[in-house]
Coordinates of N, CA and C in Angstrom, one line a residue:
X10 N -11.8 4.2 13.5 CA -10.4 3.9 13.1 C -10.1 4.2 11.6
X11 N -9.1 4.9 11.3 CA -8.8 5.2 9.9 C -7.5 4.5 9.6
X12 N -7.6 3.7 8.5 CA -6.5 2.8 8.1 C -6.1 3.2 6.7
X13 N -4.9 3.4 6.4 CA -4.4 3.7 5.1 C -3.6 2.5 4.6
X14 N -3.9 2.2 3.3 CA -3.2 1.0 2.7 C -2.5 1.5 1.5
X15 N -1.2 1.2 1.4 CA -0.4 1.5 0.2 C -0.4 0.4 -0.8
X16 N -0.7 0.8 -2.0 CA -1.0 -0.1 -3.1 C -0.1 0.2 -4.3
X17 N 0.4 -0.8 -5.0 CA 1.3 -0.5 -6.2 C 0.8 -1.3 -7.3
X18 N 0.7 -0.7 -8.5 CA 0.4 -1.5 -9.7 C 1.7 -2.0 -10.3
X19 N 1.8 -3.3 -10.6 CA 3.0 -3.9 -11.0 C 2.8 -4.7 -12.3
X20 N 3.8 -5.1 -13.0 CA 3.7 -5.9 -14.2 C 3.3 -7.4 -13.7
X21 N 2.5 -8.0 -14.5 CA 2.2 -9.4 -14.2 C 3.5 -10.3 -14.4
X22 N 4.1 -10.8 -13.4 CA 5.4 -11.4 -13.5 C 5.3 -12.7 -14.3
X23 N 4.1 -13.3 -14.5 CA 4.0 -14.5 -15.4 C 4.2 -14.1 -16.8
X24 N 4.2 -12.8 -17.2 CA 4.3 -12.4 -18.6 C 5.6 -11.5 -18.8
X25 N 6.4 -11.3 -17.7 CA 7.5 -10.4 -17.8 C 8.7 -11.1 -18.5
X26 N 9.4 -10.2 -19.3 CA 10.6 -10.7 -19.9 C 11.7 -9.7 -19.5
X27 N 13.0 -10.2 -19.5 CA 14.1 -9.3 -19.1 C 14.9 -8.9 -20.3
X28 N 15.2 -7.6 -20.3 CA 16.1 -7.0 -21.4 C 17.5 -7.6 -21.1
X29 N 18.1 -8.4 -22.0 CA 19.4 -9.0 -21.8 C 20.5 -7.9 -21.7
X30 N 20.3 -6.8 -22.3 CA 21.4 -5.8 -22.3 C 21.4 -4.9 -21.1
X31 N 20.2 -4.6 -20.6 CA 20.1 -3.7 -19.4 C 19.8 -4.5 -18.1
X32 N 19.4 -5.8 -18.3 CA 19.0 -6.6 -17.2 C 17.8 -6.0 -16.4
X33 N 17.0 -5.3 -17.1 CA 15.8 -4.7 -16.4 C 14.5 -5.3 -17.1
X34 N 13.4 -5.1 -16.4 CA 12.1 -5.6 -16.8 C 11.7 -4.9 -18.1
X35 N 11.2 -5.7 -19.1 CA 10.5 -5.1 -20.3 C 9.0 -5.0 -19.9
X36 N 8.6 -3.8 -19.7 CA 7.2 -3.5 -19.2 C 6.2 -3.3 -20.4
X37 N 6.7 -3.0 -21.6 CA 5.9 -2.7 -22.7 C 5.1 -3.9 -23.1
X38 N 3.8 -3.7 -23.2 CA 2.9 -4.8 -23.6 C 2.6 -5.8 -22.6
X39 N 3.0 -5.6 -21.3 CA 2.8 -6.5 -20.3 C 1.6 -6.0 -19.4
X40 N 0.7 -6.9 -19.1 CA -0.5 -6.6 -18.4 C -0.1 -6.2 -16.9
X41 N -0.8 -5.2 -16.4 CA -0.5 -4.7 -15.0 C -1.5 -5.3 -14.1
X42 N -1.1 -5.6 -12.9 CA -2.0 -6.1 -11.8 C -1.7 -5.4 -10.5
X43 N -2.5 -5.6 -9.5 CA -2.2 -5.0 -8.2 C -1.2 -5.9 -7.6
X44 N -0.2 -5.3 -7.0 CA 0.9 -6.1 -6.3 C 0.2 -7.1 -5.4
X45 N 0.4 -8.4 -5.5 CA -0.3 -9.4 -4.7 C -0.2 -9.2 -3.2
X46 N 1.0 -8.8 -2.7 CA 1.1 -8.6 -1.3 C 0.2 -7.5 -0.8
X47 N 0.0 -6.5 -1.7 CA -0.9 -5.3 -1.3 C -2.3 -5.7 -1.2
X48 N -2.7 -6.8 -1.9 CA -4.1 -7.2 -1.8 C -4.3 -7.8 -0.4
X49 N -3.3 -8.4 0.2 CA -3.4 -8.9 1.5 C -3.5 -7.8 2.5
X50 N -2.8 -6.7 2.2 CA -2.9 -5.5 3.1 C -4.3 -4.9 3.0
X51 N -4.9 -4.8 1.9 CA -6.2 -4.3 1.7 C -7.2 -5.2 2.5
X52 N -7.1 -6.5 2.3 CA -8.0 -7.4 3.0 C -7.9 -7.2 4.5
X53 N -6.7 -7.1 5.0 CA -6.5 -7.0 6.5 C -7.1 -5.7 7.0
X54 N -7.0 -4.6 6.2 CA -7.6 -3.4 6.6 C -9.1 -3.5 6.7
X55 N -9.7 -4.1 5.7 CA -11.1 -4.3 5.6 C -11.6 -5.1 6.8
X56 N -10.9 -6.2 7.1 CA -11.2 -7.0 8.2 C -11.2 -6.3 9.6
X57 N -10.2 -5.4 9.7 CA -10.1 -4.7 11.0 C -11.3 -3.7 11.1
X58 N -11.6 -3.0 10.0 CA -12.8 -2.2 10.0 C -14.1 -2.9 10.3
X59 N -14.2 -4.1 9.7 CA -15.4 -4.9 10.0 C -15.5 -5.3 11.4
X60 N -14.4 -5.7 12.0 CA -14.3 -6.2 13.4 C -14.5 -5.1 14.4
X61 N -14.0 -3.9 14.1 CA -14.2 -2.8 15.0 C -15.6 -2.3 14.9
X62 N -16.2 -2.4 13.7 CA -17.6 -2.0 13.5 C -17.8 -0.6 12.9
X63 N -16.7 0.1 12.8 CA -16.7 1.5 12.2 C -15.3 1.8 11.7
X64 N -15.2 2.9 11.0 CA -13.9 3.4 10.5 C -13.9 3.7 9.0
X65 N -12.7 3.8 8.5 CA -12.5 4.2 7.1 C -11.2 3.6 6.6
X66 N -11.3 3.0 5.4 CA -10.1 2.5 4.8 C -9.8 3.3 3.5
X67 N -8.6 3.8 3.5 CA -8.1 4.7 2.3 C -7.0 4.0 1.6
X68 N -7.1 3.8 0.3 CA -6.0 3.3 -0.5 C -5.2 4.4 -1.1
X69 N -3.9 4.3 -1.2 CA -3.1 5.3 -1.9 C -2.0 4.6 -2.7
X70 N -1.8 5.2 -3.9 CA -0.9 4.6 -4.8 C -0.1 5.7 -5.5
X71 N 1.1 5.3 -6.0 CA 2.0 6.3 -6.7 C 2.3 5.6 -8.0
X72 N 2.1 6.3 -9.1 CA 2.3 5.7 -10.4 C 1.8 6.5 -11.5
X73 N 1.8 6.0 -12.8 CA 1.2 6.7 -13.9 C -0.3 6.7 -13.8
X74 N -1.0 7.5 -14.7 CA -2.4 7.6 -14.7 C -3.1 6.2 -14.7
X75 N -2.6 5.2 -15.4 CA -3.3 4.0 -15.5 C -3.3 3.2 -14.2
X76 N -2.5 3.7 -13.2 CA -2.5 3.0 -11.9 C -3.9 3.2 -11.2
X77 N -4.7 4.1 -11.8 CA -6.1 4.2 -11.2 C -6.8 2.8 -11.2
X78 N -6.4 2.0 -12.2 CA -7.1 0.7 -12.3 C -6.8 -0.1 -11.0
X79 N -5.6 -0.1 -10.5 CA -5.3 -0.8 -9.3 C -6.2 -0.3 -8.1
X80 N -6.3 1.0 -8.0 CA -7.1 1.6 -7.0 C -8.6 1.3 -7.1
X81 N -9.0 1.3 -8.3 CA -10.4 0.9 -8.6 C -10.7 -0.5 -8.1
X82 N -9.7 -1.4 -8.2 CA -9.9 -2.8 -7.8 C -10.0 -2.8 -6.2
X83 N -9.3 -1.9 -5.6 CA -9.4 -1.9 -4.1 C -10.8 -1.3 -3.7
X84 N -11.3 -0.3 -4.5 CA -12.7 0.2 -4.2 C -13.7 -1.0 -4.4
X85 N -13.5 -1.8 -5.4 CA -14.4 -2.9 -5.6 C -14.4 -3.9 -4.5
X86 N -13.2 -4.0 -3.8 CA -13.1 -4.9 -2.7 C -13.8 -4.3 -1.4
X87 N -14.0 -3.0 -1.4 CA -14.6 -2.4 -0.2 C -14.0 -1.2 0.4
X88 N -12.8 -0.8 -0.2 CA -12.1 0.4 0.3 C -13.0 1.6 0.1
X89 N -13.0 2.6 1.1 CA -13.9 3.7 1.1 C -13.4 4.8 0.2
X90 N -12.1 5.1 0.1 CA -11.6 6.2 -0.7 C -10.2 5.8 -1.3
X91 N -9.8 6.4 -2.3 CA -8.5 6.1 -2.9 C -7.9 7.4 -3.5
X92 N -6.6 7.5 -3.5 CA -5.9 8.6 -4.1 C -4.7 8.1 -4.9
X93 N -4.5 8.8 -6.0 CA -3.3 8.4 -6.9 C -2.3 9.6 -6.9
X94 N -1.1 9.3 -6.6 CA 0.0 10.3 -6.7 C 0.6 10.1 -8.1
X95 N 0.4 11.1 -9.0 CA 0.9 10.9 -10.3 C 1.4 12.3 -10.9
X96 N 2.6 12.3 -11.3 CA 3.3 13.5 -11.8 C 4.5 13.1 -12.5
X97 N 4.9 13.7 -13.6 CA 6.1 13.4 -14.2 C 7.3 13.7 -13.3
X98 N 7.1 14.5 -12.3 CA 8.2 14.8 -11.4 C 8.5 13.5 -10.5
X99 N 7.6 12.6 -10.4 CA 7.8 11.4 -9.6 C 8.5 10.3 -10.4
X100 N 8.6 10.5 -11.7 CA 9.1 9.4 -12.5 C 10.5 9.0 -12.1
X101 N 10.8 7.7 -12.1 CA 12.1 7.2 -11.8 C 12.5 7.2 -10.3
X102 N 11.5 7.4 -9.5 CA 11.7 7.4 -8.0 C 12.3 6.1 -7.5
X103 N 13.3 6.2 -6.6 CA 13.7 5.0 -6.0 C 12.9 4.8 -4.7
X104 N 13.3 3.8 -3.9 CA 12.5 3.5 -2.7 C 12.5 4.6 -1.7
X105 N 13.6 5.3 -1.6 CA 13.7 6.5 -0.7 C 12.8 7.6 -1.1
X106 N 12.8 7.9 -2.4 CA 11.9 9.0 -2.9 C 10.5 8.6 -2.9
X107 N 10.2 7.3 -3.1 CA 8.8 6.8 -3.1 C 8.2 6.9 -1.7
X108 N 9.0 6.5 -0.7 CA 8.5 6.5 0.7 C 8.3 8.0 1.2
X109 N 9.2 8.8 0.8 CA 9.1 10.3 1.1 C 7.8 10.9 0.5
X110 N 7.6 10.6 -0.8 CA 6.4 11.1 -1.5 C 5.2 10.6 -0.9
X111 N 5.1 9.3 -0.6 CA 3.9 8.8 0.1 C 3.7 9.4 1.4
X112 N 4.8 9.7 2.2 CA 4.6 10.3 3.5 C 4.0 11.7 3.4
X113 N 4.4 12.4 2.4 CA 3.9 13.8 2.2 C 2.4 13.8 1.8
X114 N 2.1 12.8 1.0 CA 0.7 12.7 0.6 C -0.2 12.3 1.8
X115 N 0.3 11.3 2.6 CA -0.5 10.9 3.8 C -0.7 12.0 4.8
X116 N 0.3 12.9 4.9 CA 0.2 14.0 5.8 C -0.9 15.0 5.4
X117 N -1.0 15.1 4.0 CA -2.1 16.0 3.5 C -3.4 15.3 3.5
X118 N -3.5 14.0 3.2 CA -4.8 13.4 3.1 C -5.6 13.3 4.4
X119 N -5.0 12.8 5.4 CA -5.8 12.6 6.6 C -4.9 12.1 7.8
X120 N -5.5 12.4 9.0 CA -4.9 11.7 10.2 C -5.2 10.2 10.1
X121 N -4.4 9.4 10.7 CA -4.6 8.0 10.6 C -4.2 7.3 11.9
X122 N -4.8 6.1 12.0 CA -4.4 5.2 13.2 C -3.4 4.1 12.8
X123 N -3.6 3.7 11.6 CA -2.7 2.5 11.1 C -2.5 2.6 9.6
X124 N -1.2 2.3 9.2 CA -0.9 2.1 7.8 C -0.5 0.6 7.6
X125 N -1.1 0.0 6.6 CA -0.7 -1.3 6.2 C -0.2 -1.4 4.8
X126 N 1.0 -2.1 4.7 CA 1.6 -2.2 3.3 C 1.9 -3.7 3.1
X127 N 1.9 -4.2 1.9 CA 2.4 -5.5 1.6 C 3.9 -5.5 1.9
X128 N 4.4 -6.7 2.2 CA 5.8 -6.7 2.6 C 6.8 -6.2 1.6
X129 N 6.4 -6.4 0.3 CA 7.3 -6.0 -0.8 C 6.5 -6.0 -2.1
X130 N 7.1 -5.3 -3.1 CA 6.5 -5.4 -4.4 C 7.2 -6.4 -5.3
X131 N 6.4 -7.2 -6.1 CA 7.0 -8.3 -6.8 C 7.9 -7.8 -7.9
X132 N 7.9 -6.5 -8.3 CA 8.7 -6.0 -9.4 C 10.0 -5.4 -8.8
X133 N 10.2 -5.5 -7.5 CA 11.4 -4.9 -6.9 C 12.0 -5.7 -5.9
X134 N 11.1 -6.3 -5.0 CA 11.6 -7.2 -3.9 C 12.5 -6.5 -2.9
X135 N 12.5 -5.2 -2.8 CA 13.4 -4.5 -1.8 C 12.9 -4.5 -0.4
X136 N 11.5 -4.5 -0.3 CA 10.9 -4.5 1.1 C 11.3 -3.2 1.8
X137 N 11.6 -2.1 1.1 CA 12.1 -0.9 1.8 C 11.1 0.2 1.9
X138 N 10.1 0.2 1.1 CA 9.2 1.4 1.1 C 8.4 1.5 2.4
X139 N 7.8 0.3 2.9 CA 7.1 0.4 4.1 C 7.9 0.9 5.3
X140 N 9.0 0.3 5.6 CA 9.9 0.8 6.7 C 10.3 2.3 6.5
X141 N 10.6 2.6 5.2 CA 11.0 4.0 4.9 C 9.9 5.0 5.2
X142 N 8.7 4.6 4.8 CA 7.5 5.4 5.1 C 7.3 5.7 6.6
X143 N 7.5 4.6 7.3 CA 7.3 4.7 8.8 C 8.4 5.7 9.3
X144 N 9.6 5.6 8.8 CA 10.7 6.5 9.2 C 10.4 8.0 8.9
X145 N 9.8 8.2 7.7 CA 9.5 9.6 7.3 C 8.4 10.2 8.2
X146 N 7.4 9.3 8.6 CA 6.3 9.7 9.4 C 6.6 9.7 10.9
X147 N 7.8 9.1 11.2 CA 8.3 9.0 12.6 C 7.3 8.2 13.5
X148 N 6.9 7.1 13.0 CA 6.0 6.2 13.7 C 6.6 4.8 13.8
X149 N 6.2 4.0 14.8 CA 6.7 2.6 14.9 C 6.3 1.8 13.8
X150 N 7.1 0.8 13.4 CA 6.7 -0.1 12.4 C 7.1 -1.6 12.7
X151 N 6.3 -2.5 12.3 CA 6.5 -3.9 12.5 C 6.4 -4.6 11.1
X152 N 7.5 -5.3 10.7 CA 7.5 -5.9 9.4 C 7.2 -7.4 9.5
X153 N 6.8 -8.0 8.3 CA 6.6 -9.4 8.2 C 5.5 -9.9 9.1
X154 N 4.4 -9.2 9.2 CA 3.3 -9.6 10.1 C 2.5 -10.7 9.5
X155 N 2.2 -11.8 10.2 CA 1.4 -12.9 9.7 C 0.1 -13.0 10.4
X156 N -0.1 -12.3 11.5 CA -1.4 -12.3 12.2 C -1.5 -11.1 13.1
X157 N -2.7 -10.5 13.1 CA -3.0 -9.4 14.1 C -3.7 -10.1 15.2
X158 N -3.1 -10.1 16.4 CA -3.7 -10.7 17.6 C -4.8 -9.9 18.2
X159 N -4.6 -8.6 18.3 CA -5.6 -7.7 18.8 C -5.3 -6.3 18.4
X160 N -6.3 -5.5 18.3 CA -6.1 -4.1 18.0 C -7.2 -3.3 18.7
X161 N -6.9 -2.1 19.2 CA -7.9 -1.2 19.8 C -7.5 0.2 19.4
X162 N -8.0 1.2 20.0 CA -7.8 2.6 19.6 C -6.4 3.1 20.0
X163 N -5.7 2.3 20.9 CA -4.4 2.8 21.3 C -3.2 1.9 20.9
X164 N -3.4 0.7 20.6 CA -2.3 -0.2 20.3 C -2.7 -1.4 19.4
X165 N -1.7 -2.1 18.9 CA -1.9 -3.3 18.1 C -0.9 -4.3 18.5
X166 N -1.4 -5.6 18.6 CA -0.5 -6.7 18.9 C -0.5 -7.7 17.8
X167 N 0.7 -8.1 17.3 CA 0.8 -8.9 16.1 C 1.8 -10.1 16.3
X168 N 1.6 -11.1 15.4 CA 2.6 -12.1 15.3 C 3.5 -11.7 14.1
X169 N 4.8 -11.7 14.3 CA 5.8 -11.3 13.3 C 6.7 -12.5 13.0
X170 N 6.9 -12.7 11.7 CA 7.7 -13.8 11.3 C 9.2 -13.5 11.5
X171 N 10.0 -14.4 12.1 CA 11.4 -14.2 12.3 C 12.1 -15.4 11.7
X172 N 13.5 -15.4 11.8 CA 14.3 -16.5 11.2 C 14.0 -17.8 12.0
X173 N 13.6 -17.7 13.3 CA 13.5 -18.8 14.1 C 12.0 -19.3 14.3
X174 N 11.1 -18.5 13.6 CA 9.7 -18.9 13.8 C 8.9 -17.6 13.8
X175 N 8.4 -17.2 14.9 CA 7.6 -15.9 15.0 C 7.7 -15.4 16.4
X176 N 7.4 -14.1 16.6 CA 7.4 -13.5 17.9 C 6.1 -12.6 17.9
X177 N 5.7 -12.4 19.1 CA 4.5 -11.5 19.4 C 5.0 -10.1 19.9
X178 N 4.6 -9.1 19.2 CA 5.0 -7.7 19.5 C 3.8 -6.8 19.6
X179 N 3.8 -5.9 20.5 CA 2.8 -4.9 20.7 C 3.4 -3.5 20.5
X180 N 2.7 -2.7 19.8 CA 3.2 -1.3 19.6 C 2.0 -0.3 19.7
X181 N 2.3 0.9 20.2 CA 1.2 1.9 20.3 C 0.9 2.4 18.9
X182 N -0.4 2.9 18.7 CA -0.8 3.5 17.5 C -0.6 5.0 17.6
X183 N -0.4 5.7 16.4 CA -0.4 5.2 15.1 C 0.9 4.4 14.8
X184 N 0.8 3.4 13.9 CA 1.9 2.6 13.5 C 1.8 2.1 12.1
X185 N 2.8 1.5 11.6 CA 2.8 0.9 10.2 C 3.1 -0.6 10.3
X186 N 2.4 -1.4 9.6 CA 2.6 -2.8 9.5 C 2.9 -3.2 8.0
X187 N 3.9 -4.1 7.8 CA 4.0 -4.8 6.5 C 3.6 -6.2 6.7
X188 N 2.7 -6.7 5.8 CA 2.1 -8.0 6.0 C 2.6 -9.0 4.9
X189 N 2.6 -10.3 5.3 CA 2.9 -11.4 4.4 C 1.6 -12.1 3.9
X190 N 1.8 -13.0 3.0 CA 0.6 -13.6 2.4 C -0.1 -14.5 3.3
X191 N 0.6 -15.0 4.4 CA 0.0 -16.0 5.3 C -1.1 -15.3 6.1
X192 N -1.2 -14.0 6.1 CA -2.1 -13.3 7.0 C -3.6 -13.5 6.7
X193 N -3.9 -13.7 5.4 CA -5.3 -13.8 5.0 C -5.4 -14.3 3.6
X194 N -6.7 -14.5 3.2 CA -7.0 -14.7 1.8 C -7.8 -13.5 1.3
X195 N -7.3 -12.7 0.3 CA -8.0 -11.6 -0.1 C -9.4 -11.9 -0.7
X196 N -10.4 -11.1 -0.4 CA -11.7 -11.4 -0.9 C -11.8 -11.0 -2.4
X197 N -12.7 -11.5 -3.1 CA -13.0 -11.1 -4.5 C -13.9 -9.9 -4.5
X198 N -13.8 -9.0 -5.4 CA -14.7 -7.9 -5.5 C -16.1 -8.4 -5.8
X199 N -17.1 -7.8 -5.1 CA -18.5 -8.1 -5.4 C -19.0 -7.4 -6.6
X200 N -20.1 -7.8 -7.1 CA -20.7 -7.2 -8.3 C -21.0 -5.7 -7.9
X201 N -21.6 -5.5 -6.7 CA -21.9 -4.2 -6.3 C -20.6 -3.3 -6.2
X202 N -19.6 -3.9 -5.7 CA -18.3 -3.2 -5.6 C -17.8 -2.8 -6.9
X203 N -17.9 -3.7 -7.9 CA -17.4 -3.4 -9.3 C -18.2 -2.3 -9.9
X204 N -19.5 -2.2 -9.6 CA -20.3 -1.2 -10.2 C -19.9 0.2 -9.6
X205 N -19.7 0.1 -8.2 CA -19.3 1.4 -7.5 C -17.9 1.8 -8.1
X206 N -17.0 0.9 -8.3 CA -15.6 1.3 -8.7 C -15.6 1.9 -10.1
X207 N -16.6 1.5 -10.9 CA -16.6 2.0 -12.3 C -17.0 3.5 -12.3
X208 N -17.9 3.9 -11.3 CA -18.4 5.2 -11.2 C -17.5 6.2 -10.4
X209 N -16.7 5.6 -9.5 CA -15.9 6.5 -8.6 C -14.8 7.2 -9.4
X210 N -14.6 8.5 -9.0 CA -13.5 9.3 -9.6 C -12.3 9.2 -8.6
X211 N -11.2 8.8 -9.1 CA -10.0 8.7 -8.2 C -9.2 10.1 -8.3
X212 N -9.1 10.8 -7.2 CA -8.4 12.1 -7.2 C -6.9 11.8 -7.5
X213 N -6.3 12.7 -8.3 CA -4.9 12.7 -8.6 C -4.2 13.8 -7.9
X214 N -3.2 13.5 -7.2 CA -2.4 14.5 -6.4 C -1.0 14.6 -7.1
X215 N -0.6 15.8 -7.4 CA 0.7 16.1 -8.0 C 1.7 16.6 -6.9
X216 N 2.9 16.8 -7.3 CA 3.9 17.2 -6.3 C 3.6 18.6 -5.8
X217 N 2.8 19.4 -6.5 CA 2.4 20.7 -6.0 C 1.3 20.5 -5.0
X218 N 0.4 19.6 -5.2 CA -0.6 19.4 -4.2 C -0.1 18.9 -2.8
X219 N 0.9 18.1 -2.8 CA 1.4 17.6 -1.5 C 2.7 18.3 -1.1
X220 N 3.1 19.3 -1.8 CA 4.2 20.2 -1.4 C 5.5 19.4 -1.1
X221 N 5.9 18.6 -2.1 CA 7.1 17.9 -1.9 C 8.3 18.7 -2.2
X222 N 9.4 18.4 -1.7 CA 10.7 19.0 -2.0 C 11.2 18.4 -3.3
X223 N 11.4 19.2 -4.4 CA 11.7 18.7 -5.7 C 13.0 18.0 -5.7
X224 N 13.9 18.2 -4.7 CA 15.2 17.6 -4.7 C 15.1 16.1 -4.1
X225 N 13.9 15.8 -3.6 CA 13.8 14.5 -2.9 C 12.8 13.5 -3.6
X226 N 12.4 13.9 -4.8 CA 11.4 13.1 -5.6 C 12.0 12.7 -6.9
X227 N 11.4 11.7 -7.6 CA 11.9 11.3 -8.9 C 13.3 10.8 -9.0

């Protein structure tokens, strides 16, 4: 089973300040971290691989060159491969452009059985990229997943949070899930994982590599 996890590098919100004139985040000088919700997505992908007994977990991120650090953290956790989408043409992308760009990269990278995303990024809180990505790939998606009940080669059954509690839904694969923090506790990188992540080279894909429509990015 091949699982793709979408990861974003975000400012550490404990250190973020707001520009009073533009009402936007001041990112200069602020430490970057892996979006916390995405760490839960990585953990769940690794757990599925371990439970199935085989497979591959691939992390993908879109951002500036320093976003490699976020991907290296996922490698240290146990992810098999990672790819960074980085190009000046991607700068300023909104959620629609981001989900489109990710979809084009995923089409190029590999066939997949499952995509897992954190429910939202803490620097935007829109929760739109995951569902948008599923739309571009024309696959079913289930949002706000708090538990995976069962998964096999053809389908996945999950508990999904609702306004009234939760519901159990099953969908055929391939599919996309967005997960909440309740789903697991992310593992800490091992020493061996950290050593591996320091040596690994993260491939960078540009808009030329993934053949995006220039009118739909950035």
